[in-house]
Amino acid sequence: MKYLFLFIALVACRILNAQSASEIIKKANDKMRGKSSQAEMLFKTTRPTWSREMSVKTWSKGTQLAMILVLSPAKEKGIVFLKRKKEVWNWMPALERSIKLPPSMMTNSWMGTDFTNDDLVKEASVVDDYQHRLLKDTTIGSRPCYKIELIPKANTAVVWGKLHVTIDKNDYLELYTEFYDEEGTLINVMKADDIKMMDGRLIPTHLEMIPANKKNHKTEIFYKSIQFNREIDDNFFSIEKMKQFN
Amino acid sequence: MKWLCLFSFSCLSICIPVCGQDSTTTSRNWSIAGYVKALQNIQFDPLNHSNNSNQLIHNRLRFKWKPKENLQFSMELRNRIFTGNSLHIIPNYASRLRNTSENLNLQVAWINEPDVIFHTNVERFYVDWKEKKWTFRLGRQRINWGINTLWNPNDLFNTYNFLDVDYEERPGSDAIKTQYTISDFSHVEMVYSRSLDRKDIFAMKYFLNHWSYDFQFIAGSYRGLGTWGLGWAGNIKDAGFKGEAQYFSDGQINISSGLDYMFPKGWYLNTGFLFNSEGLNEKVLIWPQINLNFSAKNLMPAKYNFLFMFSKEINPLLSISLSTVYSPRLNLIIAIPSIRYSLSSQIELDMIVQNFFLDNIHISDMGMLRARWSF
């Protein structure tokens, strides 16, 4: 009887633990994403002998709708990416046409950066497409943090085999993430810092995606501005709108 | 015409210092952008052991003015300076620079000498006006109805020419375009255009998105012939699956379809075919029988055509690609290897070679080295 009680207690504890890990992930996700967001940001891709910069404007609504407009450099200015549910289109202003992108493109690098298309338009939902488990607590700088393991659920089209996400306990900021492939090899590390108040929220405004085992390779994102929860109509995320930026 | 050119060059000189920092927005409702390309082109003729070398300075300027949220004016100029052997070999070279899809004459050859030609064309000149669900575009414009990757039977107005690698924008059409938006992902487009030889194209397109596929249906009149078409773009598993078919009332049908897939680490593969019911289906004796003047009715000179294309991004600065077109009965092979290197965020270098083989005979090679500065 005693063992049965212990077993039930352990199971209950695991369930509670799982719930709380999922809640933490949801809170951190909501913090950076909101119901909708619009941001202007700068990408800086660095390699041992060169670096390139690209500035973009992004809009997102929930996990289903996203749009990215390239503002610079001049050659790419006006290129637009639109994601609607599982479909992605690319507007090429020089050709004056939209091109529907194959899903296989989602796992590849986005415009030469260390981010994948999937990272940018968030095809996969860290909340819904993964199972969450709390690992040992840790600290980043002076901030106490949760460390959570994310394993993709069966039958979800997810790029990664496993994620280790470190989230600040007080402000629910995702400060450090390790991306592993299906073989369990560490592929990328993402660091977040320069925590500032933007649009009434405390958020990290500088992200670094650093490929593992590649010395002096990284892509940084600098948030110039971000607005949360402004009304964006669903029909903003349309092929028609893509054309109108140019 | 002269004022256009003066205007464009004075804008260019103003624009250059402005553009150093950000991509050329001069004020809130104005924008100026463009590029300058320097191109060296060498053509080898293995049969006659002769070479042909040409140089081109190619500038494009784009002006946009948006005085109101629903009103925009656009103009694009293409300025080119030609030098090289072809000017001596091809008679009346400057007269061949006129785009046949354009009805109005908005081009001028400022210099037309045996050694050099300086030519300007107004490539785009249109006004956009939007009123609730209606949009109107009047003037010289590109109407791109392609939905497939390489061959576009549905593209009735400005056929894509994969051999003319220095002209991705393609010529404009002097046209009136009206669009009615039915919903976020469905609309009807109606276009009327008139070309240089006073032949009209009038067509309607109905576009919709359903079952995660884009579909389009086309009906109209193409230079005196009735025409009907359909196109689609969707996916089979993780691969893109796209296609187009266009039928003309003289009995000709063009059908094209293909698959594209992006493998990990930047490998991209694209394969497809084109069936042109009026294309050549037997061996030809001489190369000039092959008509490479592409149009909506002549997307390839052969009846059966296959495409195999792969590209690889070696790093964000360097990418390579190889496109091969094979027409079996004609036994025509066009192989196009290319390398692209980004020298800086504004300057890009391209090296492109076009090899032509007909019935196992090496007919011609075209090599091109190009530098492009975008502003």
XYZ file of C-alpha atoms in Angstrom:
621
model
C 0.000 0.000 0.000
C 2.834 2.314 0.942
C 4.533 1.615 -2.387
C 1.294 2.259 -4.258
C 0.948 5.613 -2.530
C 4.547 6.466 -3.345
C 4.001 5.455 -6.968
C 0.866 7.645 -7.260
C 2.728 10.528 -5.624
C 5.609 10.126 -8.062
C 3.283 10.008 -11.083
C 1.366 13.037 -9.795
C 4.620 14.843 -9.248
C 5.736 14.065 -12.823
C 2.406 15.314 -14.218
C 2.593 18.503 -12.161
C 6.186 18.929 -13.270
C 5.234 18.459 -16.935
C 2.397 20.959 -16.605
C 4.609 23.519 -15.017
C 7.324 23.057 -17.690
C 4.701 23.588 -20.388
C 3.350 26.623 -18.570
C 6.801 28.164 -18.338
C 7.386 27.598 -22.060
C 3.981 29.099 -22.831
C 4.632 32.177 -20.686
C 8.062 32.740 -22.283
C 6.614 32.219 -25.749
C 3.744 34.640 -25.064
C 6.212 37.188 -23.775
C 8.166 37.450 -27.057
C 5.273 36.765 -29.358
C 2.078 38.201 -27.897
C -1.163 37.594 -29.748
C 0.377 39.627 -32.522
C 3.646 41.473 -32.988
C 5.320 43.784 -35.442
C 9.039 44.479 -35.290
C 11.905 46.071 -37.112
C 15.162 44.227 -36.739
C 18.680 43.973 -38.053
C 20.357 40.672 -38.900
C 24.133 40.561 -38.788
C 25.767 37.395 -40.128
C 29.414 37.027 -39.163
C 32.021 34.666 -40.569
C 35.783 34.570 -39.907
C 36.613 36.869 -42.854
C 33.445 38.843 -43.538
C 30.064 39.972 -42.241
C 26.782 41.051 -43.855
C 23.817 42.989 -42.533
C 20.166 42.865 -43.479
C 17.302 44.843 -42.006
C 13.738 43.552 -42.069
C 10.272 44.361 -40.873
C 8.138 41.522 -39.535
C 4.517 41.008 -38.627
C 3.029 37.957 -36.937
C -0.323 36.880 -35.588
C -0.615 33.717 -33.545
C 1.419 30.818 -34.908
C -0.383 30.668 -38.244
C 0.325 34.040 -39.848
C 3.644 35.786 -40.464
C 5.148 38.222 -42.946
C 8.753 39.409 -43.429
C 9.683 42.389 -45.606
C 13.363 42.953 -46.465
C 14.304 46.645 -46.137
C 18.009 46.439 -46.972
C 20.494 45.719 -48.587
C 19.400 47.380 -51.833
C 19.543 44.219 -53.939
C 17.107 42.363 -51.690
C 14.927 45.351 -50.809
C 11.243 44.615 -51.287
C 11.503 40.814 -51.123
C 8.645 39.513 -48.974
C 8.011 36.180 -47.261
C 4.469 35.277 -46.288
C 3.462 32.341 -44.143
C -0.140 31.317 -43.773
C -0.798 28.114 -41.868
C 1.538 25.594 -43.542
C 1.994 27.515 -46.804
C 4.838 29.908 -47.572
C 5.134 32.357 -50.490
C 7.973 34.580 -51.576
C 7.351 37.831 -53.482
C 10.157 38.810 -55.882
C 9.712 42.483 -56.876
C 12.171 42.306 -59.818
C 10.126 39.480 -61.356
C 6.785 40.890 -60.156
C 5.588 37.463 -59.107
C 5.099 35.346 -56.031
C 6.698 31.933 -55.773
C 5.243 29.217 -53.583
C 8.071 27.667 -51.582
C 8.340 23.906 -51.100
C 8.095 22.789 -47.455
C 11.608 21.311 -47.734
C 12.910 24.893 -47.855
C 11.771 25.484 -44.273
C 14.669 23.561 -42.763
C 17.295 25.474 -44.724
C 19.111 28.681 -43.970
C 17.092 31.884 -44.353
C 18.858 34.276 -46.738
C 22.361 33.199 -45.756
C 21.876 33.619 -42.000
C 22.254 30.957 -39.304
C 18.475 30.980 -38.860
C 16.295 28.563 -40.774
C 13.108 29.615 -42.552
C 11.327 27.727 -39.804
C 13.001 29.782 -37.068
C 11.789 32.949 -38.745
C 8.187 32.114 -39.509
C 7.810 29.666 -36.595
C 6.225 26.846 -38.505
C 6.682 24.665 -35.442
C 5.139 25.794 -32.184
C 7.356 25.354 -29.140
C 4.169 25.138 -27.084
C 2.095 22.662 -29.114
C 4.599 20.592 -31.105
C 6.905 19.563 -28.236
C 6.734 17.694 -24.956
C 8.297 19.659 -22.110
C 10.311 18.431 -19.129
C 11.980 20.431 -16.381
C 15.702 19.822 -15.937
C 17.963 21.147 -13.169
C 17.680 24.872 -12.395
C 20.545 27.076 -13.478
C 21.605 30.733 -13.475
C 22.589 33.084 -16.287
C 24.502 36.091 -15.010
C 22.640 36.898 -11.799
C 19.296 35.625 -13.074
C 17.956 32.324 -11.675
C 16.582 30.251 -14.538
C 14.562 27.142 -15.363
C 16.140 24.686 -17.774
C 13.591 22.783 -19.827
C 13.990 19.965 -22.329
C 11.737 19.996 -25.407
C 11.248 16.771 -27.366
C 9.119 16.913 -30.549
C 5.822 15.056 -30.362
C 5.381 12.107 -32.711
C 4.184 12.976 -36.226
C 5.014 16.676 -35.978
C 7.128 18.192 -38.744
C 9.840 19.700 -36.574
C 13.347 20.604 -37.654
C 15.072 19.744 -34.382
C 15.518 16.478 -32.469
C 15.670 18.160 -29.063
C 15.887 21.633 -27.510
C 17.259 22.710 -24.151
C 15.710 26.048 -23.257
C 16.819 28.213 -20.341
C 14.185 30.675 -19.102
C 14.532 33.435 -16.536
C 12.386 32.628 -13.483
C 11.210 36.160 -12.737
C 10.500 37.658 -16.134
C 10.062 34.512 -18.258
C 12.750 35.515 -20.749
C 14.245 32.824 -22.987
C 17.926 33.571 -22.454
C 19.768 30.511 -23.733
C 18.739 27.659 -26.030
C 20.599 24.627 -27.327
C 19.372 23.083 -30.595
C 20.120 19.376 -31.134
C 19.546 17.295 -34.267
C 17.798 13.911 -34.321
C 21.074 12.136 -33.493
C 21.429 14.279 -30.368
C 24.329 16.339 -31.749
C 24.434 19.981 -30.681
C 23.920 22.120 -33.814
C 23.258 25.668 -32.614
C 23.276 27.721 -29.451
C 21.120 30.812 -29.099
C 21.984 33.475 -26.539
C 19.776 36.431 -25.656
C 20.831 39.566 -23.779
C 20.618 43.365 -23.766
C 17.349 43.200 -21.815
C 15.319 46.373 -22.305
C 11.803 47.669 -21.946
C 10.110 47.797 -25.358
C 6.420 48.565 -25.821
C 5.892 48.080 -22.078
C 7.576 44.666 -21.940
C 10.961 43.667 -20.611
C 12.552 41.624 -23.412
C 16.003 40.648 -24.683
C 16.723 42.891 -27.674
C 19.869 41.136 -28.873
C 19.883 37.484 -29.934
C 22.859 35.491 -31.136
C 22.562 32.204 -33.054
C 25.934 30.466 -32.872
C 26.541 27.258 -34.844
C 28.341 24.668 -32.724
C 31.772 23.544 -33.943
C 32.132 26.479 -36.336
C 34.569 28.986 -34.959
C 33.735 32.669 -35.464
C 30.381 31.931 -37.136
C 27.232 33.574 -35.813
C 24.105 35.512 -36.733
C 22.875 38.271 -34.468
C 19.444 39.879 -34.358
C 19.137 43.406 -33.002
C 15.581 44.535 -32.294
C 15.190 48.185 -33.321
C 11.539 48.302 -32.312
C 8.734 45.926 -31.464
C 5.034 46.369 -30.799
C 2.789 43.762 -29.244
C -0.903 42.994 -29.520
C -1.782 45.719 -32.025
C -4.759 44.883 -34.171
C -3.638 43.269 -37.457
C -6.374 42.080 -39.736
C -6.062 38.523 -41.067
C -6.238 39.811 -44.632
C -2.975 41.699 -44.049
C -1.291 38.288 -44.459
C -2.177 37.891 -48.124
C -0.471 37.755 -51.525
C -2.214 41.059 -52.331
C -0.504 42.776 -49.418
C 2.894 41.359 -50.424
C 2.604 43.144 -53.758
C 1.646 46.457 -52.158
C 4.900 46.913 -50.260
C 6.591 47.750 -53.548
C 12.496 61.706 -74.689
C 15.617 63.708 -73.976
C 14.234 65.119 -70.746
C 13.677 61.617 -69.450
C 17.308 60.763 -69.798
C 18.538 64.017 -68.292
C 16.116 63.491 -65.424
C 17.330 59.966 -64.841
C 21.006 60.850 -64.766
C 20.556 63.863 -62.547
C 18.589 61.621 -60.173
C 21.337 59.021 -60.300
C 23.981 61.540 -59.324
C 21.816 62.791 -56.449
C 20.976 59.289 -55.396
C 24.484 57.854 -55.092
C 25.542 59.673 -51.907
C 22.075 59.213 -50.427
C 22.130 55.512 -51.075
C 25.312 54.817 -49.178
C 23.458 54.573 -45.887
C 20.043 53.184 -46.522
C 18.350 51.807 -49.542
C 17.537 55.009 -51.280
C 14.396 56.336 -49.691
C 14.648 60.050 -50.283
C 11.463 61.006 -48.518
C 8.418 59.282 -47.153
C 6.514 58.917 -50.388
C 9.435 58.872 -52.889
C 11.897 56.142 -53.619
C 14.756 55.825 -56.068
C 16.654 52.598 -56.548
C 18.402 50.608 -59.230
C 21.661 49.035 -60.291
C 24.613 49.333 -62.616
C 26.021 46.214 -64.253
C 29.213 45.821 -66.221
C 29.159 42.807 -68.460
C 31.751 41.112 -70.648
C 30.356 38.558 -73.025
C 32.340 36.179 -75.226
C 30.778 33.905 -77.809
C 32.759 30.986 -79.221
C 31.761 29.309 -82.432
C 33.560 25.926 -82.407
C 32.482 25.115 -85.988
C 34.020 28.208 -87.555
C 36.652 28.694 -84.839
C 35.577 32.301 -84.452
C 35.129 34.419 -81.352
C 32.839 37.299 -80.700
C 33.458 39.664 -77.793
C 30.979 42.263 -76.535
C 30.798 44.635 -73.590
C 27.764 46.180 -71.971
C 27.228 48.788 -69.285
C 23.696 48.298 -68.074
C 21.889 50.662 -65.714
C 18.354 50.433 -64.409
C 16.661 53.202 -62.451
C 13.422 52.789 -60.538
C 11.362 55.751 -59.402
C 8.261 55.521 -57.298
C 6.029 58.248 -56.003
C 3.101 57.557 -53.724
C 1.190 60.810 -53.214
C -1.750 59.016 -51.562
C -2.209 55.658 -49.895
C -4.241 54.364 -52.834
C -2.285 56.067 -55.631
C 1.238 55.348 -56.893
C 3.258 56.359 -59.937
C 6.170 54.194 -61.123
C 8.791 54.641 -63.784
C 11.801 52.510 -64.663
C 14.495 53.355 -67.174
C 17.000 51.010 -68.749
C 20.155 52.671 -70.024
C 22.677 50.569 -71.909
C 26.013 51.248 -73.582
C 27.082 48.565 -76.046
C 30.532 48.021 -77.532
C 32.101 45.014 -79.238
C 32.164 42.860 -82.368
C 28.424 42.323 -82.664
C 27.909 45.980 -83.538
C 30.001 45.416 -86.678
C 28.591 41.989 -87.554
C 24.844 42.574 -87.013
C 23.388 45.236 -89.312
C 21.184 47.913 -87.716
C 22.031 46.667 -84.249
C 20.303 49.601 -82.509
C 17.007 48.965 -84.293
C 16.941 45.450 -82.818
C 16.927 46.798 -79.268
C 13.244 47.716 -79.370
C 10.998 45.416 -77.301
C 8.268 43.990 -79.497
C 5.789 43.727 -76.618
C 5.737 47.536 -76.350
C 3.302 49.494 -78.501
C 4.454 53.062 -77.839
C 7.935 54.127 -78.862
C 9.576 55.303 -75.618
C 13.152 54.414 -76.561
C 15.992 56.415 -77.962
C 19.515 55.665 -79.195
C 21.513 58.688 -77.999
C 24.632 57.417 -79.711
C 24.428 55.087 -82.661
C 27.953 54.722 -84.022
C 29.634 51.676 -85.572
C 31.703 51.206 -82.382
C 29.289 52.234 -79.653
C 25.553 52.438 -79.000
C 23.999 54.262 -76.074
C 20.360 53.302 -75.749
C 17.617 54.242 -73.273
C 14.223 52.649 -72.949
C 11.344 53.481 -70.641
C 10.741 49.984 -69.287
C 7.917 50.771 -66.868
C 5.654 53.785 -66.767
C 2.396 53.234 -64.947
C -0.029 54.449 -62.358
C -1.623 52.245 -59.700
C -4.953 53.165 -58.231
C -6.754 51.185 -55.554
C -10.380 51.590 -54.598
C -11.735 49.148 -52.010
C -11.685 45.751 -53.739
C -10.649 47.121 -57.118
C -7.100 47.855 -58.275
C -6.191 49.435 -61.594
C -2.792 49.687 -63.273
C -2.520 51.721 -66.435
C 0.610 52.067 -68.560
C 3.765 50.135 -69.413
C 4.013 47.280 -66.943
C 5.108 43.712 -66.482
C 2.248 41.248 -66.284
C 3.666 38.053 -64.926
C 1.187 35.202 -64.845
C 3.794 32.486 -64.382
C 3.227 30.117 -61.467
C 5.611 27.322 -62.493
C 9.383 27.541 -62.006
C 11.041 27.630 -65.476
C 8.580 27.381 -68.365
C 5.380 29.416 -68.054
C 2.722 28.620 -70.698
C 0.275 30.852 -68.732
C 2.544 33.886 -69.057
C 0.833 35.323 -72.131
C 2.179 38.855 -71.877
C 5.916 38.751 -71.104
C 7.417 35.345 -71.759
C 10.381 34.525 -69.572
C 13.575 33.915 -71.520
C 15.974 31.761 -69.521
C 18.785 32.447 -72.013
C 18.610 36.224 -71.537
C 20.188 36.097 -68.094
C 20.789 39.841 -67.943
C 17.102 40.743 -68.191
C 15.221 39.122 -65.317
C 12.727 42.016 -65.220
C 11.656 41.255 -68.822
C 10.076 43.847 -71.155
C 6.862 45.586 -70.220
C 3.515 45.570 -71.998
C 1.510 48.680 -72.766
C -1.598 47.581 -70.948
C -4.593 48.227 -68.741
C -4.904 45.841 -65.826
C -7.901 45.622 -63.500
C -8.133 43.372 -60.511
C -11.085 42.569 -58.318
C -10.268 40.992 -54.964
C -12.871 38.419 -53.991
C -11.217 37.320 -50.747
C -7.721 37.219 -49.199
C -6.717 34.411 -51.508
C -8.907 34.749 -54.558
C -9.128 37.425 -57.200
C -9.962 38.068 -60.828
C -7.559 39.934 -63.122
C -8.441 41.398 -66.512
C -5.733 42.682 -68.844
C -5.733 44.294 -72.251
C -2.444 44.993 -74.020
C -1.295 46.008 -77.468
C 2.130 45.151 -78.892
C 4.437 46.792 -81.450
C 2.771 45.049 -84.405
C -0.650 46.289 -83.175
C -1.772 42.815 -82.165
C -3.917 42.695 -79.045
C -3.929 40.377 -76.074
C -6.972 40.393 -73.832
C -7.205 37.864 -71.039
C -8.836 37.164 -67.693
C -7.357 35.184 -64.846
C -9.171 33.741 -61.862
C -6.831 32.926 -58.988
C -7.730 30.999 -55.850
C -6.111 29.036 -53.065
C -7.722 25.769 -52.047
C -6.521 22.482 -50.517
C -3.140 24.205 -49.895
C -2.743 24.712 -53.634
C -2.730 27.921 -55.671
C -4.853 27.550 -58.800
C -5.369 29.871 -61.730
C -7.721 29.669 -64.695
C -7.199 31.795 -67.776
C -9.368 32.650 -70.773
C -8.837 35.262 -73.443
C -7.779 36.274 -76.871
C -4.088 36.032 -77.820
C -3.159 37.936 -80.990
C -6.391 36.906 -82.715
C -6.585 33.384 -81.281
C -8.823 32.165 -78.478
C -6.845 30.833 -75.519
C -7.582 28.940 -72.290
C -5.200 27.922 -69.559
C -4.766 26.604 -66.065
C -1.928 26.594 -63.562
C -1.263 25.225 -60.111
C 1.353 25.460 -57.350
C 1.328 23.141 -54.366
C 3.320 20.427 -52.711
C 3.704 16.669 -52.793
C 5.052 15.857 -49.336
C 7.976 18.275 -48.910
C 8.570 18.884 -52.632
C 7.047 21.757 -54.594
C 4.723 20.602 -57.382
C 3.811 23.236 -59.957
C 2.510 23.275 -63.490
C 0.800 25.217 -66.249
C -1.102 24.375 -69.436
C -2.255 26.759 -72.151
C -4.387 25.922 -75.200
C -4.783 28.114 -78.316
C -7.671 27.938 -80.783
C -5.293 27.018 -83.646
C -4.866 23.685 -81.854
C -1.544 24.376 -80.114
C -1.133 23.335 -76.500
C 1.795 23.958 -74.157
C 2.032 21.935 -70.959
C 4.740 22.316 -68.356
C 5.159 20.810 -64.916
C 7.915 20.169 -62.418
C 9.050 19.302 -58.925
C 11.506 21.200 -56.763
C 13.081 20.168 -53.506
C 15.546 21.740 -51.118
C 17.916 19.254 -49.521
C 19.739 20.033 -46.271
C 22.840 22.232 -46.452
C 21.643 24.386 -49.330
C 21.312 21.792 -52.133
C 18.355 22.637 -54.383
C 17.007 20.418 -57.163
C 14.435 21.350 -59.789
C 13.244 19.033 -62.548
C 10.497 19.519 -65.076
C 9.266 19.138 -68.620
C 7.622 21.186 -71.337
C 5.419 19.801 -74.094
C 4.905 22.147 -77.050
C 2.506 20.486 -79.504
C 3.824 22.623 -82.370
C 7.498 22.096 -81.536
C 10.037 20.387 -83.752
C 10.016 16.635 -83.364
C 12.776 15.574 -85.722
C 16.382 16.313 -86.385
C 17.183 19.588 -88.110
C 19.993 20.054 -90.581
C 21.142 23.502 -89.658
C 21.218 25.499 -86.427
C 19.283 28.547 -87.776
C 16.177 26.320 -88.045
C 16.032 26.459 -84.232
C 13.923 29.437 -83.195
C 15.103 30.777 -79.853
C 12.927 33.903 -80.060
C 10.702 32.909 -77.193
C 7.026 33.863 -76.973
C 3.914 32.474 -75.272
C 3.544 30.171 -78.297
C 7.242 29.303 -78.581
C 8.521 28.529 -75.090
C 11.010 26.087 -76.606
C 11.515 25.166 -80.267
C 11.197 21.410 -79.614
C 8.105 19.342 -78.884
C 9.490 17.524 -75.837
C 11.800 19.317 -73.437
C 13.225 18.334 -70.084
C 14.894 20.437 -67.426
C 17.328 19.357 -64.760
C 18.607 22.090 -62.499
C 20.570 21.989 -59.278
C 22.164 24.687 -57.211
C 24.220 24.709 -54.070
C 24.904 27.498 -51.644
C 28.523 26.815 -50.704
C 28.415 29.673 -48.231
C 26.223 32.791 -47.996
C 28.576 34.586 -50.404
C 29.183 31.854 -52.964
C 26.693 29.713 -54.857
C 26.925 27.510 -57.925
C 24.284 26.106 -60.237
C 23.917 23.935 -63.309
C 20.808 24.007 -65.501
C 20.466 21.551 -68.351
C 17.684 21.567 -70.921
C 17.380 18.485 -73.119
C 15.090 18.111 -76.149
C 15.294 14.422 -77.126
C 14.094 14.047 -80.743
C 15.823 17.229 -81.790
C 18.779 16.081 -79.718
C 19.339 19.607 -78.445
C 21.209 20.173 -75.197
C 21.625 23.552 -73.541
C 23.866 23.421 -70.473
C 24.196 26.511 -68.281
C 26.699 26.351 -65.413
C 27.023 29.474 -63.282
C 28.838 30.849 -60.242
C 27.699 33.785 -58.114
C 29.886 35.567 -55.587
C 28.900 38.433 -53.328
C 31.819 40.839 -53.122
C 30.053 43.151 -50.681
C 26.456 43.786 -49.612
C 26.040 45.925 -52.742
C 28.346 44.268 -55.291
C 27.851 40.844 -56.805
C 29.836 38.924 -59.431
C 28.351 36.339 -61.804
C 30.037 33.975 -64.204
C 27.621 32.223 -66.543
C 28.332 29.900 -69.467
C 25.770 28.722 -72.011
C 26.754 25.656 -74.058
C 24.668 24.557 -77.048
C 24.891 21.053 -78.549
C 22.777 19.925 -81.488
C 22.817 16.265 -82.482
C 26.103 15.745 -80.617
C 27.727 18.657 -82.414
C 29.060 21.458 -80.275
C 27.379 24.491 -81.829
C 28.228 27.428 -79.646
C 29.440 28.605 -76.249
C 28.562 31.862 -74.607
C 30.556 33.017 -71.601
C 29.532 35.959 -69.488
C 31.248 37.750 -66.634
C 29.148 40.328 -64.849
C 29.565 42.712 -61.922
C 26.458 44.277 -60.414
C 26.264 47.220 -58.048
C 22.843 47.745 -56.498
C 21.787 50.970 -54.840
